[in-house]
């Protein structure tokens, strides 16, 4: 069974710290220990997070809304 990408992203973000979240992270960690697929997915998210944190926040072009319409 593979966890959804959303759960992996949430696990990586680790935004909310609560008792429920902690047990969820524990389960996730156990799953990652036994699931190479999800481990690779998580590595991908980590690399992406690093790249995003390094890149500067680009502002959309001022006429983007006009071009979308």
mmCIF file of N, CA and C in Angstrom:
data_model
loop_
_atom_site.group_PDB
_atom_site.id
_atom_site.type_symbol
_atom_site.label_atom_id
_atom_site.label_comp_id
_atom_site.label_asym_id
_atom_site.label_seq_id
_atom_site.Cartn_x
_atom_site.Cartn_y
_atom_site.Cartn_z
ATOM 1 N N UNK A 1 0.848 -1.202 0.000
ATOM 2 C CA UNK A 1 0.000 0.000 0.000
ATOM 3 C C UNK A 1 0.879 1.245 0.000
ATOM 4 N N UNK A 2 0.625 2.126 -0.938
ATOM 5 C CA UNK A 2 1.412 3.356 -1.028
ATOM 6 C C UNK A 2 0.605 4.523 -0.490
ATOM 7 N N UNK A 3 1.267 5.326 0.316
ATOM 8 C CA UNK A 3 0.617 6.528 0.829
ATOM 9 C C UNK A 3 0.550 7.562 -0.281
ATOM 10 N N UNK A 4 -0.469 8.398 -0.236
ATOM 11 C CA UNK A 4 -0.616 9.441 -1.248
ATOM 12 C C UNK A 4 0.465 10.486 -1.144
ATOM 13 N N UNK A 5 0.672 11.176 -2.229
ATOM 14 C CA UNK A 5 1.684 12.225 -2.272
ATOM 15 C C UNK A 5 1.408 13.300 -1.233
ATOM 16 N N UNK A 6 0.138 13.540 -0.989
ATOM 17 C CA UNK A 6 -0.242 14.571 -0.037
ATOM 18 C C UNK A 6 0.293 14.242 1.350
ATOM 19 N N UNK A 7 0.182 12.972 1.744
ATOM 20 C CA UNK A 7 0.679 12.569 3.056
ATOM 21 C C UNK A 7 2.190 12.715 3.141
ATOM 22 N N UNK A 8 2.878 12.350 2.072
ATOM 23 C CA UNK A 8 4.338 12.496 2.068
ATOM 24 C C UNK A 8 4.731 13.957 2.189
ATOM 25 N N UNK A 9 4.039 14.797 1.446
ATOM 26 C CA UNK A 9 4.333 16.229 1.502
ATOM 27 C C UNK A 9 4.082 16.760 2.906
ATOM 28 N N UNK A 10 2.991 16.327 3.515
ATOM 29 C CA UNK A 10 2.668 16.750 4.875
ATOM 30 C C UNK A 10 3.695 16.265 5.880
ATOM 31 N N UNK A 11 4.143 15.036 5.665
ATOM 32 C CA UNK A 11 5.164 14.462 6.545
ATOM 33 C C UNK A 11 6.438 15.283 6.453
ATOM 34 N N UNK A 12 6.773 15.667 5.246
ATOM 35 C CA UNK A 12 7.988 16.450 5.034
ATOM 36 C C UNK A 12 7.846 17.849 5.621
ATOM 37 N N UNK A 13 6.720 18.466 5.394
ATOM 38 C CA UNK A 13 6.489 19.813 5.918
ATOM 39 C C UNK A 13 6.486 19.816 7.432
ATOM 40 N N UNK A 14 5.829 18.796 7.998
ATOM 41 C CA UNK A 14 5.792 18.660 9.455
ATOM 42 C C UNK A 14 5.303 19.946 10.109
ATOM 43 N N UNK A 15 4.254 20.502 9.567
ATOM 44 C CA UNK A 15 3.768 21.801 10.015
ATOM 45 C C UNK A 15 3.082 21.707 11.372
ATOM 46 N N UNK A 16 2.114 20.826 11.469
ATOM 47 C CA UNK A 16 1.320 20.734 12.697
ATOM 48 C C UNK A 16 1.940 19.740 13.658
ATOM 49 N N UNK A 17 2.179 20.178 14.874
ATOM 50 C CA UNK A 17 2.764 19.297 15.865
ATOM 51 C C UNK A 17 1.739 19.037 16.969
ATOM 52 N N UNK A 18 1.147 17.863 16.941
ATOM 53 C CA UNK A 18 0.178 17.495 17.966
ATOM 54 C C UNK A 18 0.315 16.010 18.238
ATOM 55 N N UNK A 19 -0.386 15.516 19.239
ATOM 56 C CA UNK A 19 -0.303 14.099 19.586
ATOM 57 C C UNK A 19 -0.739 13.219 18.414
ATOM 58 N N UNK A 20 -1.827 13.605 17.774
ATOM 59 C CA UNK A 20 -2.342 12.842 16.638
ATOM 60 C C UNK A 20 -1.323 12.844 15.501
ATOM 61 N N UNK A 21 -0.766 13.995 15.263
ATOM 62 C CA UNK A 21 0.213 14.158 14.192
ATOM 63 C C UNK A 21 1.449 13.304 14.473
ATOM 64 N N UNK A 22 1.843 13.259 15.732
ATOM 65 C CA UNK A 22 3.030 12.504 16.112
ATOM 66 C C UNK A 22 2.837 11.021 15.834
ATOM 67 N N UNK A 23 1.667 10.479 16.176
ATOM 68 C CA UNK A 23 1.423 9.059 15.931
ATOM 69 C C UNK A 23 1.349 8.786 14.433
ATOM 70 N N UNK A 24 0.804 9.747 13.701
ATOM 71 C CA UNK A 24 0.719 9.619 12.250
ATOM 72 C C UNK A 24 2.124 9.587 11.653
ATOM 73 N N UNK A 25 3.003 10.454 12.149
ATOM 74 C CA UNK A 25 4.385 10.495 11.671
ATOM 75 C C UNK A 25 5.112 9.206 12.013
ATOM 76 N N UNK A 26 4.790 8.652 13.176
ATOM 77 C CA UNK A 26 5.401 7.398 13.601
ATOM 78 C C UNK A 26 5.020 6.276 12.628
ATOM 79 N N UNK A 27 3.747 6.211 12.287
ATOM 80 C CA UNK A 27 3.267 5.218 11.332
ATOM 81 C C UNK A 27 3.947 5.422 9.981
ATOM 82 N N UNK A 28 4.050 6.671 9.586
ATOM 83 C CA UNK A 28 4.652 7.000 8.303
ATOM 84 C C UNK A 28 6.109 6.542 8.285
ATOM 85 N N UNK A 29 6.809 6.775 9.378
ATOM 86 C CA UNK A 29 8.215 6.393 9.470
ATOM 87 C C UNK A 29 8.356 4.877 9.340
ATOM 88 N N UNK A 30 7.469 4.147 10.010
ATOM 89 C CA UNK A 30 7.499 2.687 9.922
ATOM 90 C C UNK A 30 7.237 2.242 8.486
ATOM 91 N N UNK A 31 6.281 2.907 7.841
ATOM 92 C CA UNK A 31 5.962 2.572 6.454
ATOM 93 C C UNK A 31 7.165 2.848 5.550
ATOM 94 N N UNK A 32 7.819 3.992 5.759
ATOM 95 C CA UNK A 32 8.977 4.357 4.950
ATOM 96 C C UNK A 32 10.110 3.354 5.116
ATOM 97 N N UNK A 33 10.228 2.782 6.315
ATOM 98 C CA UNK A 33 11.263 1.779 6.560
ATOM 99 C C UNK A 33 11.078 0.548 5.676
ATOM 100 N N UNK A 34 9.828 0.236 5.366
ATOM 101 C CA UNK A 34 9.556 -0.985 4.620
ATOM 102 C C UNK A 34 9.149 -0.739 3.165
ATOM 103 N N UNK A 35 9.037 0.520 2.759
ATOM 104 C CA UNK A 35 8.548 0.813 1.414
ATOM 105 C C UNK A 35 9.529 1.679 0.631
ATOM 106 N N UNK A 36 10.274 1.035 -0.262
ATOM 107 C CA UNK A 36 11.278 1.740 -1.056
ATOM 108 C C UNK A 36 10.641 2.791 -1.959
ATOM 109 N N UNK A 37 9.464 2.488 -2.466
ATOM 110 C CA UNK A 37 8.777 3.421 -3.369
ATOM 111 C C UNK A 37 8.533 4.756 -2.681
ATOM 112 N N UNK A 38 7.980 4.711 -1.488
ATOM 113 C CA UNK A 38 7.672 5.946 -0.752
ATOM 114 C C UNK A 38 8.946 6.645 -0.289
ATOM 115 N N UNK A 39 9.983 5.865 0.006
ATOM 116 C CA UNK A 39 11.267 6.481 0.386
ATOM 117 C C UNK A 39 11.799 7.319 -0.772
ATOM 118 N N UNK A 40 11.711 6.761 -1.978
ATOM 119 C CA UNK A 40 12.179 7.497 -3.157
ATOM 120 C C UNK A 40 11.329 8.739 -3.394
ATOM 121 N N UNK A 41 10.012 8.590 -3.210
ATOM 122 C CA UNK A 41 9.115 9.732 -3.369
ATOM 123 C C UNK A 41 9.499 10.836 -2.392
ATOM 124 N N UNK A 42 9.760 10.446 -1.154
ATOM 125 C CA UNK A 42 10.105 11.419 -0.115
ATOM 126 C C UNK A 42 11.411 12.131 -0.455
ATOM 127 N N UNK A 43 12.374 11.381 -0.974
ATOM 128 C CA UNK A 43 13.641 11.979 -1.392
ATOM 129 C C UNK A 43 13.397 13.027 -2.474
ATOM 130 N N UNK A 44 12.491 12.708 -3.392
ATOM 131 C CA UNK A 44 12.136 13.644 -4.449
ATOM 132 C C UNK A 44 11.566 14.930 -3.878
ATOM 133 N N UNK A 45 10.681 14.781 -2.880
ATOM 134 C CA UNK A 45 10.090 15.959 -2.238
ATOM 135 C C UNK A 45 11.164 16.774 -1.533
ATOM 136 N N UNK A 46 12.102 16.083 -0.890
ATOM 137 C CA UNK A 46 13.166 16.794 -0.177
ATOM 138 C C UNK A 46 14.000 17.617 -1.152
ATOM 139 N N UNK A 47 14.355 16.998 -2.284
ATOM 140 C CA UNK A 47 15.154 17.714 -3.292
ATOM 141 C C UNK A 47 14.380 18.915 -3.819
ATOM 142 N N UNK A 48 13.097 18.705 -4.068
ATOM 143 C CA UNK A 48 12.256 19.780 -4.572
ATOM 144 C C UNK A 48 12.181 20.920 -3.557
ATOM 145 N N UNK A 49 12.002 20.575 -2.289
ATOM 146 C CA UNK A 49 11.901 21.576 -1.231
ATOM 147 C C UNK A 49 13.180 22.409 -1.155
ATOM 148 N N UNK A 50 14.324 21.735 -1.301
ATOM 149 C CA UNK A 50 15.612 22.437 -1.264
ATOM 150 C C UNK A 50 15.721 23.389 -2.455
ATOM 151 N N UNK A 51 15.360 22.886 -3.638
ATOM 152 C CA UNK A 51 15.415 23.727 -4.835
ATOM 153 C C UNK A 51 14.501 24.937 -4.706
ATOM 154 N N UNK A 52 13.300 24.705 -4.193
ATOM 155 C CA UNK A 52 12.344 25.801 -4.040
ATOM 156 C C UNK A 52 12.827 26.822 -3.024
ATOM 157 N N UNK A 53 13.448 26.347 -1.956
ATOM 158 C CA UNK A 53 13.916 27.276 -0.927
ATOM 159 C C UNK A 53 15.093 28.114 -1.447
ATOM 160 N N UNK A 54 15.846 27.563 -2.399
ATOM 161 C CA UNK A 54 16.981 28.297 -2.966
ATOM 162 C C UNK A 54 16.542 29.307 -4.014
ATOM 163 N N UNK A 55 15.491 28.949 -4.736
ATOM 164 C CA UNK A 55 15.062 29.843 -5.813
ATOM 165 C C UNK A 55 14.376 31.074 -5.239
ATOM 166 N N UNK A 56 14.532 32.165 -5.924
ATOM 167 C CA UNK A 56 13.884 33.390 -5.468
ATOM 168 C C UNK A 56 12.416 33.336 -5.843
ATOM 169 N N UNK A 57 11.611 33.947 -5.029
ATOM 170 C CA UNK A 57 10.180 33.985 -5.314
ATOM 171 C C UNK A 57 9.963 34.872 -6.540
ATOM 172 N N UNK A 58 9.546 34.258 -7.616
ATOM 173 C CA UNK A 58 9.325 35.010 -8.851
ATOM 174 C C UNK A 58 7.915 35.575 -8.853
ATOM 175 N N UNK A 59 7.810 36.838 -9.161
ATOM 176 C CA UNK A 59 6.493 37.462 -9.268
ATOM 177 C C UNK A 59 5.941 37.172 -10.654
ATOM 178 N N UNK A 60 4.643 36.892 -10.750
ATOM 179 C CA UNK A 60 4.070 36.656 -12.074
ATOM 180 C C UNK A 60 4.098 37.949 -12.886
ATOM 181 N N UNK A 61 4.148 37.831 -14.208
ATOM 182 C CA UNK A 61 4.137 39.044 -15.036
ATOM 183 C C UNK A 61 2.869 39.851 -14.769
ATOM 184 N N UNK A 62 2.989 41.181 -14.835
ATOM 185 C CA UNK A 62 1.836 42.028 -14.490
ATOM 186 C C UNK A 62 0.630 41.793 -15.380
ATOM 187 N N UNK A 63 0.860 41.299 -16.617
ATOM 188 C CA UNK A 63 -0.264 41.096 -17.519
ATOM 189 C C UNK A 63 -0.743 39.643 -17.561
ATOM 190 N N UNK A 64 -0.366 38.859 -16.571
ATOM 191 C CA UNK A 64 -0.752 37.448 -16.548
ATOM 192 C C UNK A 64 -2.257 37.259 -16.563
ATOM 193 N N UNK A 65 -2.962 38.008 -15.735
ATOM 194 C CA UNK A 65 -4.434 37.884 -15.664
ATOM 195 C C UNK A 65 -5.068 38.178 -17.023
ATOM 196 N N UNK A 66 -4.529 39.161 -17.719
ATOM 197 C CA UNK A 66 -5.049 39.532 -19.032
ATOM 198 C C UNK A 66 -4.824 38.384 -20.029
ATOM 199 N N UNK A 67 -3.619 37.776 -19.944
ATOM 200 C CA UNK A 67 -3.290 36.702 -20.865
ATOM 201 C C UNK A 67 -4.134 35.447 -20.591
ATOM 202 N N UNK A 68 -4.484 35.193 -19.315
ATOM 203 C CA UNK A 68 -5.303 34.029 -18.965
ATOM 204 C C UNK A 68 -6.701 34.160 -19.547
ATOM 205 N N UNK A 69 -7.253 35.378 -19.497
ATOM 206 C CA UNK A 69 -8.592 35.619 -20.037
ATOM 207 C C UNK A 69 -8.551 35.483 -21.544
#
